[in-house]
PDB file of C-alpha atoms in Angstrom:
ATOM      1  CA  MET A   1      40.115 -26.567   5.307  1.00  0.00           C
ATOM      2  CA  ALA A   2      39.210 -22.908   4.735  1.00  0.00           C
ATOM      3  CA  ASP A   3      38.574 -23.595   1.035  1.00  0.00           C
ATOM      4  CA  THR A   4      36.262 -26.468   1.952  1.00  0.00           C
ATOM      5  CA  HIS A   5      33.815 -24.117   3.704  1.00  0.00           C
ATOM      6  CA  ALA A   6      34.229 -21.188   1.315  1.00  0.00           C
ATOM      7  CA  LYS A   7      31.220 -20.098  -0.736  1.00  0.00           C
ATOM      8  CA  HIS A   8      31.716 -20.801  -4.451  1.00  0.00           C
ATOM      9  CA  HIS A   9      28.361 -19.471  -5.692  1.00  0.00           C
ATOM     10  CA  ASP A  10      26.442 -16.193  -5.923  1.00  0.00           C
ATOM     11  CA  TYR A  11      23.420 -17.347  -3.938  1.00  0.00           C
ATOM     12  CA  HIS A  12      22.652 -16.315  -0.379  1.00  0.00           C
ATOM     13  CA  LEU A  13      21.684 -19.063   2.035  1.00  0.00           C
ATOM     14  CA  VAL A  14      19.721 -17.215   4.705  1.00  0.00           C
ATOM     15  CA  ASN A  15      20.118 -17.912   8.401  1.00  0.00           C
ATOM     16  CA  PRO A  16      17.193 -19.448  10.322  1.00  0.00           C
ATOM     17  CA  SER A  17      14.655 -16.722  11.090  1.00  0.00           C
ATOM     18  CA  PRO A  18      11.475 -16.702  13.209  1.00  0.00           C
ATOM     19  CA  TRP A  19       9.910 -13.782  11.337  1.00  0.00           C
ATOM     20  CA  PRO A  20       8.164 -15.642   8.497  1.00  0.00           C
ATOM     21  CA  ALA A  21       6.310 -17.774  11.070  1.00  0.00           C
ATOM     22  CA  VAL A  22       5.602 -14.796  13.348  1.00  0.00           C
ATOM     23  CA  GLY A  23       4.307 -12.805  10.377  1.00  0.00           C
ATOM     24  CA  ALA A  24       2.040 -15.635   9.235  1.00  0.00           C
ATOM     25  CA  VAL A  25       0.550 -16.080  12.710  1.00  0.00           C
ATOM     26  CA  GLY A  26       0.144 -12.315  13.040  1.00  0.00           C
ATOM     27  CA  ALA A  27      -1.664 -12.050   9.703  1.00  0.00           C
ATOM     28  CA  PHE A  28      -3.997 -14.894  10.700  1.00  0.00           C
ATOM     29  CA  CYS A  29      -4.794 -13.315  14.079  1.00  0.00           C
ATOM     30  CA  THR A  30      -5.359  -9.929  12.440  1.00  0.00           C
ATOM     31  CA  ALA A  31      -7.821 -11.375   9.935  1.00  0.00           C
ATOM     32  CA  VAL A  32      -9.700 -13.466  12.511  1.00  0.00           C
ATOM     33  CA  GLY A  33      -9.802 -10.585  14.981  1.00  0.00           C
ATOM     34  CA  LEU A  34     -11.139  -8.215  12.326  1.00  0.00           C
ATOM     35  CA  ILE A  35     -13.853 -10.701  11.323  1.00  0.00           C
ATOM     36  CA  ILE A  36     -14.973 -11.199  14.934  1.00  0.00           C
ATOM     37  CA  TRP A  37     -14.851  -7.439  15.492  1.00  0.00           C
ATOM     38  CA  MET A  38     -17.047  -6.671  12.466  1.00  0.00           C
ATOM     39  CA  ARG A  39     -19.421  -9.483  13.433  1.00  0.00           C
ATOM     40  CA  SER A  40     -19.877  -7.960  16.887  1.00  0.00           C
ATOM     41  CA  MET A  41     -20.739  -4.609  15.290  1.00  0.00           C
ATOM     42  CA  HIS A  42     -23.832  -6.245  13.820  1.00  0.00           C
ATOM     43  CA  GLY A  43     -24.989  -7.723  17.120  1.00  0.00           C
ATOM     44  CA  GLY A  44     -23.056 -10.973  16.938  1.00  0.00           C
ATOM     45  CA  ALA A  45     -21.192 -12.453  19.877  1.00  0.00           C
ATOM     46  CA  GLY A  46     -17.484 -13.117  20.130  1.00  0.00           C
ATOM     47  CA  LEU A  47     -16.002 -16.422  19.025  1.00  0.00           C
ATOM     48  CA  PHE A  48     -15.515 -18.838  21.964  1.00  0.00           C
ATOM     49  CA  GLY A  49     -15.684 -15.849  24.295  1.00  0.00           C
ATOM     50  CA  VAL A  50     -12.831 -14.076  22.481  1.00  0.00           C
ATOM     51  CA  ARG A  51     -13.281 -10.404  21.650  1.00  0.00           C
ATOM     52  CA  GLY A  52     -12.299  -9.176  18.206  1.00  0.00           C
ATOM     53  CA  PRO A  53     -10.344  -6.008  19.110  1.00  0.00           C
ATOM     54  CA  GLY A  54      -7.970  -7.918  21.386  1.00  0.00           C
ATOM     55  CA  VAL A  55      -7.171 -10.595  18.793  1.00  0.00           C
ATOM     56  CA  PHE A  56      -6.771  -7.928  16.127  1.00  0.00           C
ATOM     57  CA  ALA A  57      -4.370  -5.920  18.331  1.00  0.00           C
ATOM     58  CA  ILE A  58      -2.209  -8.984  19.027  1.00  0.00           C
ATOM     59  CA  GLY A  59      -2.025  -9.896  15.349  1.00  0.00           C
ATOM     60  CA  PHE A  60      -1.317  -6.332  14.249  1.00  0.00           C
ATOM     61  CA  PHE A  61       1.470  -6.003  16.831  1.00  0.00           C
ATOM     62  CA  ALA A  62       3.035  -9.246  15.545  1.00  0.00           C
ATOM     63  CA  ILE A  63       2.938  -7.876  11.980  1.00  0.00           C
ATOM     64  CA  LEU A  64       4.612  -4.633  13.059  1.00  0.00           C
ATOM     65  CA  MET A  65       7.346  -6.559  14.867  1.00  0.00           C
ATOM     66  CA  THR A  66       7.850  -8.741  11.797  1.00  0.00           C
ATOM     67  CA  MET A  67       8.192  -5.688   9.565  1.00  0.00           C
ATOM     68  CA  LEU A  68      10.647  -4.014  11.944  1.00  0.00           C
ATOM     69  CA  PHE A  69      12.942  -6.937  12.643  1.00  0.00           C
ATOM     70  CA  TRP A  70      12.756  -8.647   9.247  1.00  0.00           C
ATOM     71  CA  TRP A  71      13.575  -5.363   7.534  1.00  0.00           C
ATOM     72  CA  ARG A  72      16.502  -4.989   9.950  1.00  0.00           C
ATOM     73  CA  ASP A  73      17.817  -8.439   9.044  1.00  0.00           C
ATOM     74  CA  VAL A  74      17.497  -7.849   5.291  1.00  0.00           C
ATOM     75  CA  ILE A  75      19.301  -4.496   5.598  1.00  0.00           C
ATOM     76  CA  LYS A  76      22.127  -6.213   7.481  1.00  0.00           C
ATOM     77  CA  GLU A  77      22.370  -8.817   4.716  1.00  0.00           C
ATOM     78  CA  ALA A  78      22.520  -6.084   2.058  1.00  0.00           C
ATOM     79  CA  ASN A  79      25.193  -4.123   3.898  1.00  0.00           C
ATOM     80  CA  GLY A  80      27.146  -7.338   4.533  1.00  0.00           C
ATOM     81  CA  GLY A  81      27.522  -8.052   0.821  1.00  0.00           C
ATOM     82  CA  ASP A  82      25.074 -10.963   0.685  1.00  0.00           C
ATOM     83  CA  HIS A  83      22.910  -9.339  -1.998  1.00  0.00           C
ATOM     84  CA  THR A  84      24.925 -10.355  -5.042  1.00  0.00           C
ATOM     85  CA  PRO A  85      23.614  -9.543  -8.564  1.00  0.00           C
ATOM     86  CA  VAL A  86      21.922 -12.963  -8.672  1.00  0.00           C
ATOM     87  CA  VAL A  87      20.234 -12.392  -5.307  1.00  0.00           C
ATOM     88  CA  GLN A  88      19.125  -8.906  -6.377  1.00  0.00           C
ATOM     89  CA  LEU A  89      17.560 -10.389  -9.512  1.00  0.00           C
ATOM     90  CA  HIS A  90      15.572 -12.857  -7.440  1.00  0.00           C
ATOM     91  CA  LEU A  91      14.512 -10.097  -5.050  1.00  0.00           C
ATOM     92  CA  ARG A  92      13.166  -8.209  -8.060  1.00  0.00           C
ATOM     93  CA  TYR A  93      11.192 -11.284  -9.132  1.00  0.00           C
ATOM     94  CA  GLY A  94       9.766 -11.531  -5.611  1.00  0.00           C
ATOM     95  CA  MET A  95       8.752  -7.858  -5.581  1.00  0.00           C
ATOM     96  CA  ILE A  96       7.073  -8.211  -8.980  1.00  0.00           C
ATOM     97  CA  LEU A  97       5.066 -11.200  -7.740  1.00  0.00           C
ATOM     98  CA  PHE A  98       4.131  -9.307  -4.580  1.00  0.00           C
ATOM     99  CA  ILE A  99       2.820  -6.354  -6.593  1.00  0.00           C
ATOM    100  CA  ALA A 100       0.930  -8.801  -8.836  1.00  0.00           C
ATOM    101  CA  SER A 101      -0.787 -10.239  -5.755  1.00  0.00           C
ATOM    102  CA  GLU A 102      -1.705  -6.711  -4.678  1.00  0.00           C
ATOM    103  CA  VAL A 103      -3.204  -6.080  -8.105  1.00  0.00           C
ATOM    104  CA  MET A 104      -5.514  -9.058  -7.580  1.00  0.00           C
ATOM    105  CA  PHE A 105      -6.671  -7.579  -4.256  1.00  0.00           C
ATOM    106  CA  PHE A 106      -7.753  -4.442  -6.066  1.00  0.00           C
ATOM    107  CA  VAL A 107      -9.360  -6.494  -8.833  1.00  0.00           C
ATOM    108  CA  ALA A 108     -11.665  -7.939  -6.147  1.00  0.00           C
ATOM    109  CA  TRP A 109     -12.747  -4.471  -4.983  1.00  0.00           C
ATOM    110  CA  PHE A 110     -13.233  -3.227  -8.542  1.00  0.00           C
ATOM    111  CA  TRP A 111     -15.175  -6.388  -9.377  1.00  0.00           C
ATOM    112  CA  ALA A 112     -17.550  -5.812  -6.460  1.00  0.00           C
ATOM    113  CA  TYR A 113     -18.003  -2.173  -7.438  1.00  0.00           C
ATOM    114  CA  PHE A 114     -18.690  -2.839 -11.123  1.00  0.00           C
ATOM    115  CA  ASN A 115     -20.964  -5.787 -10.350  1.00  0.00           C
ATOM    116  CA  ALA A 116     -23.139  -3.531  -8.182  1.00  0.00           C
ATOM    117  CA  SER A 117     -22.985  -0.479 -10.456  1.00  0.00           C
ATOM    118  CA  LEU A 118     -23.527  -2.114 -13.852  1.00  0.00           C
ATOM    119  CA  PHE A 119     -26.490  -4.225 -12.717  1.00  0.00           C
ATOM    120  CA  PRO A 120     -28.430  -2.072 -10.228  1.00  0.00           C
ATOM    121  CA  SER A 121     -31.858  -2.753 -11.751  1.00  0.00           C
ATOM    122  CA  GLY A 122     -32.414  -5.839  -9.605  1.00  0.00           C
ATOM    123  CA  ALA A 123     -31.493  -4.059  -6.367  1.00  0.00           C
ATOM    124  CA  GLU A 124     -34.693  -2.526  -5.022  1.00  0.00           C
ATOM    125  CA  ALA A 125     -32.932  -1.347  -1.879  1.00  0.00           C
ATOM    126  CA  ILE A 126     -30.958   1.230  -3.862  1.00  0.00           C
ATOM    127  CA  GLY A 127     -33.826   2.282  -6.154  1.00  0.00           C
ATOM    128  CA  GLY A 128     -32.575   0.388  -9.209  1.00  0.00           C
ATOM    129  CA  VAL A 129     -30.146   3.159 -10.169  1.00  0.00           C
ATOM    130  CA  TRP A 130     -26.478   3.948  -9.645  1.00  0.00           C
ATOM    131  CA  PRO A 131     -25.538   5.839  -7.576  1.00  0.00           C
ATOM    132  CA  PRO A 132     -28.459   4.842  -5.336  1.00  0.00           C
ATOM    133  CA  HIS A 133     -31.439   7.140  -5.281  1.00  0.00           C
ATOM    134  CA  GLY A 134     -30.947  10.098  -2.957  1.00  0.00           C
ATOM    135  CA  MET A 135     -27.156   9.668  -2.641  1.00  0.00           C
ATOM    136  CA  HIS A 136     -25.012  12.786  -2.360  1.00  0.00           C
ATOM    137  CA  VAL A 137     -21.650  11.609  -3.678  1.00  0.00           C
ATOM    138  CA  MET A 138     -18.306  13.357  -3.428  1.00  0.00           C
ATOM    139  CA  ASP A 139     -17.455  15.920  -6.077  1.00  0.00           C
ATOM    140  CA  PRO A 140     -14.632  14.274  -8.067  1.00  0.00           C
ATOM    141  CA  PHE A 141     -13.231  17.642  -9.110  1.00  0.00           C
ATOM    142  CA  GLY A 142     -12.722  18.847  -5.553  1.00  0.00           C
ATOM    143  CA  TRP A 143     -10.570  17.001  -3.027  1.00  0.00           C
ATOM    144  CA  PRO A 144     -10.252  13.812  -5.161  1.00  0.00           C
ATOM    145  CA  LEU A 145      -8.790  15.766  -8.084  1.00  0.00           C
ATOM    146  CA  LEU A 146      -6.361  17.529  -5.746  1.00  0.00           C
ATOM    147  CA  ASN A 147      -5.285  14.160  -4.342  1.00  0.00           C
ATOM    148  CA  THR A 148      -4.779  12.890  -7.890  1.00  0.00           C
ATOM    149  CA  LEU A 149      -2.430  15.785  -8.646  1.00  0.00           C
ATOM    150  CA  ILE A 150      -0.612  15.189  -5.346  1.00  0.00           C
ATOM    151  CA  LEU A 151       0.028  11.524  -6.146  1.00  0.00           C
ATOM    152  CA  LEU A 152       1.147  12.308  -9.689  1.00  0.00           C
ATOM    153  CA  CYS A 153       3.618  14.857  -8.303  1.00  0.00           C
ATOM    154  CA  SER A 154       4.834  12.308  -5.754  1.00  0.00           C
ATOM    155  CA  GLY A 155       5.512   9.841  -8.570  1.00  0.00           C
ATOM    156  CA  THR A 156       7.642  12.514 -10.225  1.00  0.00           C
ATOM    157  CA  SER A 157       9.559  13.284  -7.032  1.00  0.00           C
ATOM    158  CA  VAL A 158      10.342   9.632  -6.283  1.00  0.00           C
ATOM    159  CA  THR A 159      11.639   9.273  -9.867  1.00  0.00           C
ATOM    160  CA  TRP A 160      13.781  12.359  -9.271  1.00  0.00           C
ATOM    161  CA  ALA A 161      15.176  10.724  -6.137  1.00  0.00           C
ATOM    162  CA  HIS A 162      15.926   7.527  -8.086  1.00  0.00           C
ATOM    163  CA  HIS A 163      17.804   9.362 -10.820  1.00  0.00           C
ATOM    164  CA  ALA A 164      19.741  11.310  -8.177  1.00  0.00           C
ATOM    165  CA  LEU A 165      20.760   8.009  -6.574  1.00  0.00           C
ATOM    166  CA  ILE A 166      21.944   6.607  -9.902  1.00  0.00           C
ATOM    167  CA  GLU A 167      24.019   9.768 -10.420  1.00  0.00           C
ATOM    168  CA  ASN A 168      25.404   9.380  -6.871  1.00  0.00           C
ATOM    169  CA  ASP A 169      23.747  12.662  -5.867  1.00  0.00           C
ATOM    170  CA  ARG A 170      23.019  11.991  -2.188  1.00  0.00           C
ATOM    171  CA  LYS A 171      21.561  15.448  -1.598  1.00  0.00           C
ATOM    172  CA  GLY A 172      19.091  15.053  -4.479  1.00  0.00           C
ATOM    173  CA  LEU A 173      18.139  11.575  -3.244  1.00  0.00           C
ATOM    174  CA  ILE A 174      17.341  12.842   0.242  1.00  0.00           C
ATOM    175  CA  MET A 175      15.462  15.884  -1.029  1.00  0.00           C
ATOM    176  CA  GLY A 176      13.386  13.783  -3.432  1.00  0.00           C
ATOM    177  CA  LEU A 177      12.478  11.356  -0.651  1.00  0.00           C
ATOM    178  CA  TRP A 178      11.465  14.191   1.689  1.00  0.00           C
ATOM    179  CA  VAL A 179       9.190  15.659  -0.979  1.00  0.00           C
ATOM    180  CA  THR A 180       7.615  12.271  -1.760  1.00  0.00           C
ATOM    181  CA  ILE A 181       7.014  11.457   1.908  1.00  0.00           C
ATOM    182  CA  GLY A 182       5.490  14.895   2.493  1.00  0.00           C
ATOM    183  CA  LEU A 183       3.140  14.484  -0.482  1.00  0.00           C
ATOM    184  CA  GLY A 184       2.144  11.014   0.721  1.00  0.00           C
ATOM    185  CA  MET A 185       1.271  12.366   4.162  1.00  0.00           C
ATOM    186  CA  LEU A 186      -0.668  15.218   2.571  1.00  0.00           C
ATOM    187  CA  PHE A 187      -2.654  12.739   0.478  1.00  0.00           C
ATOM    188  CA  THR A 188      -3.538  10.709   3.580  1.00  0.00           C
ATOM    189  CA  SER A 189      -4.575  13.827   5.508  1.00  0.00           C
ATOM    190  CA  ILE A 190      -6.871  14.993   2.706  1.00  0.00           C
ATOM    191  CA  GLN A 191      -8.441  11.550   2.386  1.00  0.00           C
ATOM    192  CA  ALA A 192      -9.068  11.442   6.157  1.00  0.00           C
ATOM    193  CA  TYR A 193     -10.732  14.870   5.936  1.00  0.00           C
ATOM    194  CA  GLU A 194     -12.793  13.661   2.971  1.00  0.00           C
ATOM    195  CA  TYR A 195     -13.980  10.601   4.907  1.00  0.00           C
ATOM    196  CA  ALA A 196     -14.836  12.673   7.985  1.00  0.00           C
ATOM    197  CA  HIS A 197     -17.049  14.976   5.925  1.00  0.00           C
ATOM    198  CA  ALA A 198     -18.657  12.348   3.675  1.00  0.00           C
ATOM    199  CA  ALA A 199     -22.433  12.525   3.343  1.00  0.00           C
ATOM    200  CA  PHE A 200     -22.732   8.749   3.658  1.00  0.00           C
ATOM    201  CA  GLY A 201     -21.435   6.044   5.987  1.00  0.00           C
ATOM    202  CA  PHE A 202     -19.807   2.692   5.381  1.00  0.00           C
ATOM    203  CA  ARG A 203     -22.962   0.693   6.170  1.00  0.00           C
ATOM    204  CA  ASP A 204     -25.512   2.878   4.349  1.00  0.00           C
ATOM    205  CA  ASN A 205     -25.763   0.803   1.148  1.00  0.00           C
ATOM    206  CA  ILE A 206     -23.745  -1.116  -1.437  1.00  0.00           C
ATOM    207  CA  TYR A 207     -22.413   2.102  -2.968  1.00  0.00           C
ATOM    208  CA  SER A 208     -20.939   3.361   0.283  1.00  0.00           C
ATOM    209  CA  SER A 209     -19.539  -0.057   1.238  1.00  0.00           C
ATOM    210  CA  THR A 210     -17.751  -0.617  -2.074  1.00  0.00           C
ATOM    211  CA  PHE A 211     -16.582   3.006  -2.147  1.00  0.00           C
ATOM    212  CA  PHE A 212     -14.960   2.899   1.282  1.00  0.00           C
ATOM    213  CA  MET A 213     -13.474  -0.570   0.765  1.00  0.00           C
ATOM    214  CA  ALA A 214     -11.788   0.347  -2.530  1.00  0.00           C
ATOM    215  CA  THR A 215     -10.578   3.825  -1.599  1.00  0.00           C
ATOM    216  CA  GLY A 216      -9.770   2.848   2.005  1.00  0.00           C
ATOM    217  CA  PHE A 217      -7.733  -0.159   0.902  1.00  0.00           C
ATOM    218  CA  HIS A 218      -5.791   2.157  -1.397  1.00  0.00           C
ATOM    219  CA  GLY A 219      -5.341   4.634   1.454  1.00  0.00           C
ATOM    220  CA  ALA A 220      -3.825   1.863   3.571  1.00  0.00           C
ATOM    221  CA  HIS A 221      -1.361   1.184   0.762  1.00  0.00           C
ATOM    222  CA  VAL A 222      -0.387   4.851   0.652  1.00  0.00           C
ATOM    223  CA  ILE A 223       0.373   4.705   4.387  1.00  0.00           C
ATOM    224  CA  ILE A 224       2.421   1.516   3.940  1.00  0.00           C
ATOM    225  CA  GLY A 225       4.257   3.028   0.976  1.00  0.00           C
ATOM    226  CA  THR A 226       5.012   6.157   3.014  1.00  0.00           C
ATOM    227  CA  ILE A 227       6.507   4.006   5.793  1.00  0.00           C
ATOM    228  CA  PHE A 228       8.532   2.170   3.148  1.00  0.00           C
ATOM    229  CA  LEU A 229       9.909   5.505   1.886  1.00  0.00           C
ATOM    230  CA  ILE A 230      10.673   6.704   5.436  1.00  0.00           C
ATOM    231  CA  VAL A 231      12.817   3.589   5.937  1.00  0.00           C
ATOM    232  CA  CYS A 232      14.590   4.429   2.662  1.00  0.00           C
ATOM    233  CA  LEU A 233      15.151   8.013   3.848  1.00  0.00           C
ATOM    234  CA  VAL A 234      16.778   6.803   7.080  1.00  0.00           C
ATOM    235  CA  ARG A 235      18.973   4.452   5.064  1.00  0.00           C
ATOM    236  CA  ALA A 236      19.869   7.270   2.664  1.00  0.00           C
ATOM    237  CA  TYR A 237      21.088   9.401   5.582  1.00  0.00           C
ATOM    238  CA  LYS A 238      23.187   6.441   6.750  1.00  0.00           C
ATOM    239  CA  GLY A 239      24.702   6.014   3.282  1.00  0.00           C
ATOM    240  CA  HIS A 240      23.371   2.497   2.671  1.00  0.00           C
ATOM    241  CA  PHE A 241      22.505   3.053  -1.001  1.00  0.00           C
ATOM    242  CA  ARG A 242      25.013   3.008  -3.830  1.00  0.00           C
ATOM    243  CA  PRO A 243      24.413   3.567  -7.567  1.00  0.00           C
ATOM    244  CA  GLU A 244      25.213  -0.083  -8.273  1.00  0.00           C
ATOM    245  CA  GLN A 245      23.266  -1.553  -5.335  1.00  0.00           C
ATOM    246  CA  HIS A 246      20.003  -0.040  -4.078  1.00  0.00           C
ATOM    247  CA  PHE A 247      17.268  -2.610  -4.510  1.00  0.00           C
ATOM    248  CA  GLY A 248      15.563  -1.518  -1.281  1.00  0.00           C
ATOM    249  CA  PHE A 249      14.948   1.884  -2.815  1.00  0.00           C
ATOM    250  CA  GLU A 250      13.889   0.382  -6.151  1.00  0.00           C
ATOM    251  CA  ALA A 251      11.306  -1.800  -4.415  1.00  0.00           C
ATOM    252  CA  ALA A 252       9.869   1.230  -2.602  1.00  0.00           C
ATOM    253  CA  ALA A 253       9.738   3.216  -5.856  1.00  0.00           C
ATOM    254  CA  TRP A 254       7.977   0.363  -7.700  1.00  0.00           C
ATOM    255  CA  TYR A 255       5.433   0.094  -4.918  1.00  0.00           C
ATOM    256  CA  TRP A 256       4.802   3.842  -4.955  1.00  0.00           C
ATOM    257  CA  HIS A 257       4.276   3.907  -8.723  1.00  0.00           C
ATOM    258  CA  PHE A 258       1.851   0.983  -8.343  1.00  0.00           C
ATOM    259  CA  VAL A 259      -0.106   3.011  -5.780  1.00  0.00           C
ATOM    260  CA  ASP A 260      -0.168   5.962  -8.206  1.00  0.00           C
ATOM    261  CA  VAL A 261      -1.560   3.897 -11.076  1.00  0.00           C
ATOM    262  CA  VAL A 262      -4.249   2.258  -8.938  1.00  0.00           C
ATOM    263  CA  TRP A 263      -5.418   5.679  -7.749  1.00  0.00           C
ATOM    264  CA  LEU A 264      -5.873   6.854 -11.357  1.00  0.00           C
ATOM    265  CA  PHE A 265      -8.226   3.911 -11.961  1.00  0.00           C
ATOM    266  CA  LEU A 266     -10.055   4.636  -8.699  1.00  0.00           C
ATOM    267  CA  PHE A 267     -10.454   8.303  -9.541  1.00  0.00           C
ATOM    268  CA  ILE A 268     -11.779   7.657 -13.043  1.00  0.00           C
ATOM    269  CA  CYS A 269     -13.989   4.649 -12.286  1.00  0.00           C
ATOM    270  CA  ILE A 270     -15.331   5.378  -8.799  1.00  0.00           C
ATOM    271  CA  TYR A 271     -15.237   9.145  -8.382  1.00  0.00           C
ATOM    272  CA  VAL A 272     -15.927  10.348 -11.940  1.00  0.00           C
ATOM    273  CA  TRP A 273     -17.856   7.565 -13.695  1.00  0.00           C
ATOM    274  CA  GLY A 274     -19.367   6.046 -10.545  1.00  0.00           C
ATOM    275  CA  GLY A 275     -20.852   9.339  -9.380  1.00  0.00           C
ATOM    276  CA  TRP A 276     -22.010  10.544 -12.778  1.00  0.00           C
ATOM    277  CA  GLY A 277     -25.473  12.099 -12.684  1.00  0.00           C
ATOM    278  CA  ALA A 278     -25.769  12.184  -8.899  1.00  0.00           C
ATOM    279  CA  GLU A 279     -25.881  15.220  -6.636  1.00  0.00           C
ATOM    280  CA  TYR A 280     -22.507  16.245  -5.238  1.00  0.00           C
ATOM    281  CA  HIS A 281     -21.930  16.789  -1.545  1.00  0.00           C
TER     282      HIS A 281
END
């Protein structure tokens, strides 16, 4: 009878979980709440008497709970031996598709930016030029350049941590993760300072709107990636990663390198090329 119920394959049949449904509902509430919230900023009323911030808070809390408990369940599966080589391969496919979907998000922001910047002649509101007439843009060779160097260094440190893990060097793995997390936090702090001292606001014109959407969306990804790496650091201290099985760390490293590459495009296209010829703040 024991052989009848034994598993004779390398696949992992997951247990029933509420977190995919909770995450989907949370994402929907977050999006709807954010839309209602932004609508109210422009003088609009709430939807059916519902206020945007409350709906957004409920949805965001559901997403955080999904991240916390779903991550916990996946870690338990990995430590329990359920992540066979076949399962790890499929997890890699899933991570690749996830990063591809993130690329398309950024394509939308870049599309909006280039559409407005390459054809400004028909936009009288911005003076028919790009950047708009009278704009004081950020000096790309100040804080943005420093942030570029910080992210490039963080990509090097996370690669160092990966190689240390492969060599079964736990001390090097932990040190590399600490350095990467510290650089990620430094990047976020500098970007927050840059936003606080910007000479333009989000709603000033199409330049400011596309600028903050593209760079802010990237900043959110840096924060998410930093959280991802913090989870990996905690797991590294607990000894969860082995040279032959560490997909959780690989996924975090892939995501971080993706964030690095996107920032290079943002720096070149938006900060350097997009502000060419304008007065620097």
